Amino acid sequence: MSREGLTGSRIRERRIMAGQKQADLAAIVGISASYLNLIEHNRRRIGGKLLLNIASALGVEPTTLTEGAEAALIAALREAADDTGLSGPEVGRADEFAGRFPGWADVLANAQRRIATLERTIEALTDRLAHDPHLAASMHELLTTAAAIRSTASILADTKTLEPEWRDRFHINIDQDSRRLADSAQSLVGYLEADPETTPAASSPQEEVEAFLAAHRFQFAVLEQAGQDENAIQNLANAAPELKSIAARHIARTVLQQVAADASALPIERIREVIRTVGRDPMALAQHLHQPVGRVLRRMAAMPELGAGLLVCDRSGTVIFRKSIEGFMVPRFGAGCPLWPLFSVLGNPGVVVKERVEQLGRGNAEFDCIAACEVQSVHSYNAQPLVQSVMLILPAQGLATGPRLEVGATCRVCPRNNCPARREPSILNDGM
């Protein structure tokens, strides 16, 4: 039913909210109670002077009866319906629900907005804690010191026969811990209030390299043209203001050498040409181009039009390269559940894994993750080769052909029920 066709329902709801009887309202506006009953059940159209009279009798604006809820309210109701997995026909009845029950519709819409705000807050705090080791260490220091003070105070309060010498020692401990707690809290507040633009962007060589790659948007036209030119690689690494440490410049040169080797073996324009013919499936591209899947994944990640992310880890499971993609949280510390496809191929050269990964949370974003493991080098007989695992992250296209891999950012804020790999309970669900 259209929103305009619900005028009668809105009149009925407003009359009930005002505490008026149907016969009384009908008498005020000069119509019979039976005719008003037909109007309220949307069996008679209404407009003109009669609509104005009814609106005046109910003490509302005429547009409240004809237009009903605002677009924002309808949008909030539909978002709530989508989040709970309601079917299409039920979602389409949001207008009817808002028209017939405006009060409850407003309550539901406000609840949906508060839930969305809280989820965004949790995501922001989780991301900050996961990606900011200084903040995580500061919080640990605060909690540890507070626990020490509480423990000492409890001993003093519960032990009545404590010798004066020991009592003095406990008092000194409380004084020292209290000062440490105050200093830690002041330092943490200062850190949180610091201007992000004046806060160092990188605190490790790996982060310096990531800042360097992000500054170049992960594209190096010089290497696309020059190929494996060591002088060009050295000039890029030495001239980068983001690379402040010797270790960062060493890591950057290794990354640039890989980019140069890939560019020389598979020019970016060549893979663009083939994608226009066979599509963006990495396996089909690798077969058509007679190239290793890992190289195809890296080359696709270098194409800005695909909007792809890329992750690389070595045999130890350490992520040594990351290009993020909007909506896909790449954990730096702790659990690495979103990286399961990357780790699943580690140590299995030649195996290519494709998974539809759904990141649980406010958006429940889905991504197609393609991972492959390749041998880097073999140094001697009977020795384990050096290998790397590469994973391309693409925004999901079309419906998943198989089961989704549902993952959360960390166990603490993962809403997935009955996860066999859970290490700690989630704050989002009770009874886990």
C-alpha positions in Angstrom: 0.0 0.0 0.0 1.4 3.5 -0.9 2.2 6.0 1.8 -0.6 8.3 0.5 -3.1 5.4 0.8 -2.4 5.2 4.6 -4.0 8.5 5.5 -7.0 6.8 7.1 -4.7 4.6 9.3 -2.8 7.7 10.4 -6.1 9.5 11.3 -7.1 6.5 13.4 -3.8 6.3 15.2 -3.8 10.1 16.0 -7.4 9.9 17.2 -6.6 7.0 19.5 -3.5 8.9 20.8 -5.7 11.9 21.5 -8.2 9.8 23.4 -11.1 10.7 21.2 -14.0 8.4 20.3 -14.8 7.8 16.6 -18.3 9.2 17.0 -17.0 12.4 18.8 -14.5 13.1 16.0 -17.1 12.5 13.3 -19.5 14.9 15.0 -16.8 17.6 15.2 -16.0 17.5 11.5 -19.6 17.0 10.5 -19.7 13.5 9.0 -21.2 10.2 10.2 -19.3 7.8 12.4 -19.8 5.1 9.7 -18.2 7.3 7.0 -15.3 8.1 9.3 -14.9 4.4 10.0 -14.5 3.8 6.2 -11.9 6.5 6.0 -9.9 5.1 8.9 -9.8 1.7 7.3 -8.5 3.3 4.0 -11.7 2.5 2.2 -12.5 6.1 1.3 -10.1 8.6 -0.1 -9.9 11.9 1.7 -8.7 15.4 0.9 -9.6 19.1 0.7 -11.6 20.7 3.4 -12.5 17.5 5.2 -8.8 16.6 5.7 -8.1 20.1 7.0 -11.0 19.8 9.4 -9.9 16.4 10.7 -6.3 17.7 11.1 -7.5 20.7 13.0 -9.7 18.6 15.3 -6.8 16.3 16.1 -4.4 19.2 16.6 -1.8 18.1 13.9 -0.6 19.4 10.6 -2.4 18.1 7.5 0.9 16.8 6.1 1.3 14.6 9.2 -1.7 12.7 8.0 -1.0 12.6 4.3 2.7 12.1 4.3 3.2 10.2 7.5 6.7 9.5 8.7 9.7 11.3 7.3 12.1 9.6 4.9 14.7 9.2 7.5 12.3 7.3 9.7 11.4 4.9 6.8 15.1 4.5 6.0 15.9 3.6 9.6 13.1 1.0 9.7 14.3 -0.6 6.5 17.9 -0.7 7.8 16.7 -2.4 10.9 14.7 -4.9 8.8 17.8 -5.6 6.6 20.0 -6.1 9.7 17.6 -8.7 11.1 17.3 -10.5 7.8 13.6 -9.8 7.1 12.3 -10.9 3.7 11.6 -8.5 0.9 7.8 -8.2 1.4 8.3 -7.5 5.1 10.8 -4.8 4.4 8.3 -3.2 1.9 5.8 -2.8 4.8 8.0 -0.2 6.6 5.8 2.6 5.3 2.7 0.9 6.5 4.2 0.3 10.0 5.2 3.9 10.3 1.8 5.1 9.2 -0.2 2.9 11.5 2.1 3.0 14.5 4.1 6.2 14.4 5.1 6.1 18.1 6.5 2.5 18.0 8.1 3.2 14.6 10.0 6.2 16.2 11.1 4.0 19.1 12.4 1.3 16.8 14.2 3.8 14.5 15.9 5.5 17.5 17.0 2.1 18.8 18.4 1.2 15.4 20.3 4.5 15.3 21.7 3.9 18.9 22.8 0.4 18.0 24.6 1.7 14.8 26.3 4.4 16.9 27.5 1.9 19.5 28.7 -0.5 16.9 30.7 2.2 15.2 32.2 3.2 18.6 33.2 -0.4 19.4 34.7 -0.8 15.9 36.7 2.4 16.3 38.0 1.5 19.8 38.8 -2.1 18.7 40.7 -0.8 15.7 42.6 1.7 17.9 43.5 -1.0 20.5 44.5 -3.5 17.8 46.6 -1.1 15.8 48.1 1.1 18.5 50.6 -0.8 20.7 51.3 2.3 22.8 47.6 2.6 23.7 47.3 -1.1 24.5 50.4 -1.0 26.7 49.1 2.1 28.5 45.8 0.5 29.3 47.6 -2.6 30.6 49.7 -0.5 32.8 46.7 1.3 34.2 44.8 -1.9 35.0 47.8 -3.6 36.5 48.6 -0.6 38.8 44.9 -0.3 39.9 44.8 -4.0 40.7 48.1 -3.7 42.8 46.6 -0.8 44.8 43.4 -2.7 45.4 45.3 -5.7 46.6 47.5 -3.8 49.0 44.5 -1.8 50.4 42.6 -5.1 50.9 45.5 -6.5 53.0 45.6 -3.4 55.1 41.8 -3.4 55.7 41.5 -7.1 56.5 44.6 -7.8 58.5 44.1 -6.3 62.0 47.3 -7.7 63.6 49.7 -6.3 61.0 53.0 -5.1 62.5 53.7 -1.4 62.3 56.8 -2.0 60.1 54.8 -4.0 57.5 51.9 -1.5 57.7 54.3 1.3 56.9 55.7 -0.7 53.9 52.2 -1.2 52.6 51.5 2.5 52.9 54.6 3.3 51.0 53.6 0.8 48.3 50.2 2.4 48.0 51.7 5.8 47.8 54.2 4.8 45.0 51.5 2.9 43.0 49.1 5.8 43.3 51.7 8.2 41.9 52.4 5.7 39.1 48.7 5.4 38.4 48.3 9.2 38.3 51.3 9.6 36.0 50.1 6.8 33.7 46.6 8.3 33.5 48.0 11.8 32.8 50.3 10.4 30.1 47.4 8.4 28.5 45.1 11.4 28.5 47.9 13.5 26.9 48.4 10.9 24.2 44.7 10.6 23.4 44.4 14.4 23.2 47.5 14.9 21.1 47.1 16.2 17.6 47.1 13.3 15.2 49.1 15.3 12.7 51.9 15.8 15.2 51.9 12.2 16.5 54.5 10.0 14.8 52.7 8.1 12.0 55.1 5.1 12.3 56.7 3.5 15.3 58.4 0.5 13.6 60.3 -0.1 10.3 57.4 -2.1 8.9 55.0 0.9 9.6 57.5 3.2 7.9 57.4 1.1 4.8 53.6 1.0 4.8 53.6 4.8 5.1 56.0 4.9 2.1 53.9 2.6 0.0 50.7 4.4 0.9 52.3 7.8 -0.1 52.9 6.3 -3.5 49.5 4.7 -3.7 51.3 1.4 -4.1 52.2 2.4 -7.7 55.7 3.0 -9.0 55.6 4.3 -12.6 59.4 4.4 -12.7 59.7 0.7 -12.0 57.0 -0.1 -14.6 59.2 1.5 -17.2 62.7 0.8 -15.9 62.0 -2.8 -14.8 64.7 -4.3 -12.6 66.9 -1.2 -12.5 68.8 -1.3 -9.2 69.6 2.4 -9.4 66.0 3.3 -9.7 65.1 1.1 -6.7 67.9 2.7 -4.6 66.9 6.2 -5.5 63.2 5.6 -4.5 64.2 4.1 -1.2 66.9 6.7 -0.3 64.7 9.7 -1.3 61.6 8.7 0.7 61.0 10.9 3.7 58.9 8.2 5.3 61.8 5.7 5.5 63.7 7.1 8.5 65.5 3.9 9.7 68.1 1.7 8.0 65.8 -1.3 8.6 62.9 0.4 6.9 64.9 1.2 3.8 66.1 -2.4 3.7 62.5 -3.7 3.8 61.4 -1.1 1.2 64.2 -2.1 -1.2 63.0 -5.8 -0.9 59.5 -4.8 -1.7 60.5 -2.6 -4.6 62.7 -5.4 -6.1 59.6 -7.6 -6.1 57.6 -4.9 -7.8 60.2 -4.4 -10.4 60.5 -8.1 -11.1 56.7 -8.4 -11.5 56.6 -5.4 -13.7 59.3 -6.7 -16.0 57.7 -10.2 -16.3 54.1 -9.0 -16.5 53.6 -5.3 -17.6 50.5 -3.8 -16.1 49.0 -2.9 -19.5 49.3 -6.5 -20.5 47.2 -7.8 -17.6 44.7 -5.0 -18.2 44.3 -6.1 -21.8 43.7 -9.7 -20.8 41.3 -8.8 -18.0 39.1 -7.1 -20.6 39.0 -10.4 -22.5 38.8 -13.1 -19.8 37.6 -11.2 -16.8 39.3 -10.7 -13.4 39.4 -14.3 -12.2 43.1 -14.8 -11.1 43.3 -18.5 -12.0 42.0 -17.8 -15.6 44.4 -14.9 -15.9 47.4 -17.0 -14.7 46.6 -19.8 -17.2 46.1 -17.3 -20.1 49.3 -15.4 -19.3 51.4 -18.4 -18.4 52.3 -16.7 -15.1 52.4 -17.8 -11.5 49.2 -17.2 -9.6 51.1 -15.2 -6.9 52.5 -12.8 -9.5 49.0 -12.3 -11.0 47.6 -11.5 -7.5 50.3 -8.9 -6.9 49.8 -7.3 -10.3 46.0 -7.1 -9.8 46.6 -5.4 -6.4 48.6 -2.7 -8.3 45.7 -1.8 -10.5 43.8 1.0 -8.7 40.6 0.4 -10.8 40.1 -3.0 -9.1 40.1 -1.5 -5.6 41.9 -4.6 -4.3 43.9 -5.3 -1.2 46.9 -7.5 -0.8 48.6 -9.4 2.0 51.9 -11.3 2.0 53.3 -13.5 4.8 56.5 -15.5 5.1 57.0 -19.0 6.3 56.9 -17.9 10.0 53.4 -16.5 9.5 54.5 -12.9 9.8 52.6 -10.5 7.6 55.4 -8.7 5.7 53.3 -6.7 3.3 49.8 -5.3 3.6 47.7 -3.1 1.4 44.4 -2.6 3.1 40.9 -2.3 1.5 38.0 -0.5 3.0 35.9 -2.6 5.3 38.4 -5.4 5.7 40.2 -5.2 9.0 43.7 -6.5 8.9 44.8 -7.3 12.5 48.3 -6.3 13.5 48.3 -7.9 16.9 46.6 -10.9 18.4 44.0 -13.0 16.4 44.3 -13.1 12.6 41.0 -14.7 11.8 40.4 -12.6 8.7 43.7 -14.0 7.3 42.7 -17.6 7.4 42.9 -18.1 3.6 46.4 -16.6 3.7 47.6 -19.0 6.3 45.7 -22.1 4.9 47.9 -22.2 1.9 51.2 -21.6 3.7 53.5 -24.5 3.2 51.4 -25.9 0.3 53.0 -24.4 -2.8 50.8 -24.8 -5.9 47.5 -24.8 -3.9 45.2 -21.9 -4.7 42.4 -21.2 -2.3 39.3 -19.0 -2.9 37.0 -18.1 -0.1 34.1 -15.7 0.4 35.0 -13.9 3.6 32.3 -12.1 5.6 33.6 -9.7 8.2 31.0 -9.7 10.9 30.0 -6.4 12.4 27.9 -3.4 11.6 28.2 -3.7 7.8 28.8 -7.5 7.4 30.9 -6.7 4.4 31.9 -9.6 2.1 35.1 -10.0 0.1 36.5 -12.6 -2.3 39.9 -13.7 -1.0 42.2 -15.6 -3.3 45.4 -17.0 -1.7 48.4 -18.9 -3.1 51.8 -20.0 -1.8 54.9 -19.9 -3.9 58.5 -20.9 -3.4 61.0 -18.0 -3.2 64.2 -19.9 -3.2 65.9 -23.3 -2.5 69.4 -22.9 -1.0 70.6 -26.5 -0.7 69.7 -30.1 -1.0 67.3 -31.6 1.6 66.4 -28.1 2.9 63.1 -26.6 3.4 62.5 -23.9 0.8 61.7 -20.3 1.5 58.1 -19.7 0.7 55.6 -16.8 0.8 51.9 -16.8 0.9 50.0 -14.1 -1.1 46.3 -13.2 -0.7 44.3 -10.9 -2.9 41.3 -9.2 -1.4 38.5 -8.1 -3.8 35.1 -6.6 -3.0 32.6 -9.4 -3.4 30.8 -9.7 -6.7 27.6 -11.7 -7.2 26.3 -14.4 -4.8 28.6 -16.8 -3.1 28.8 -20.2 -4.8 29.7 -21.9 -1.5 29.6 -21.3 2.2 30.9 -18.0 3.6 33.8 -17.8 6.0 32.4 -15.7 8.8 35.1 -13.9 10.8 35.3 -11.1 13.3 38.1 -8.6 14.0 39.0 -10.3 17.3 37.4 -12.8 19.6 36.5 -10.0 22.0 34.2 -8.2 19.5 33.2 -11.1 17.3 29.4 -11.8 17.2 29.8 -15.3 15.6 28.2 -18.0 17.7 29.6 -21.4 18.3 33.0 -20.7 16.8 35.3 -23.7 17.5 38.4 -21.4 17.5 37.1 -19.0 20.1 39.7 -18.2 22.7 37.7 -15.7 24.9 34.1 -14.6 25.2 32.7 -11.8 23.1 31.3 -8.7 24.7 28.6 -8.6 21.9 26.8 -11.8 22.9 25.9 -13.3 26.2 26.3 -16.9 27.1 29.2 -17.6 24.8 
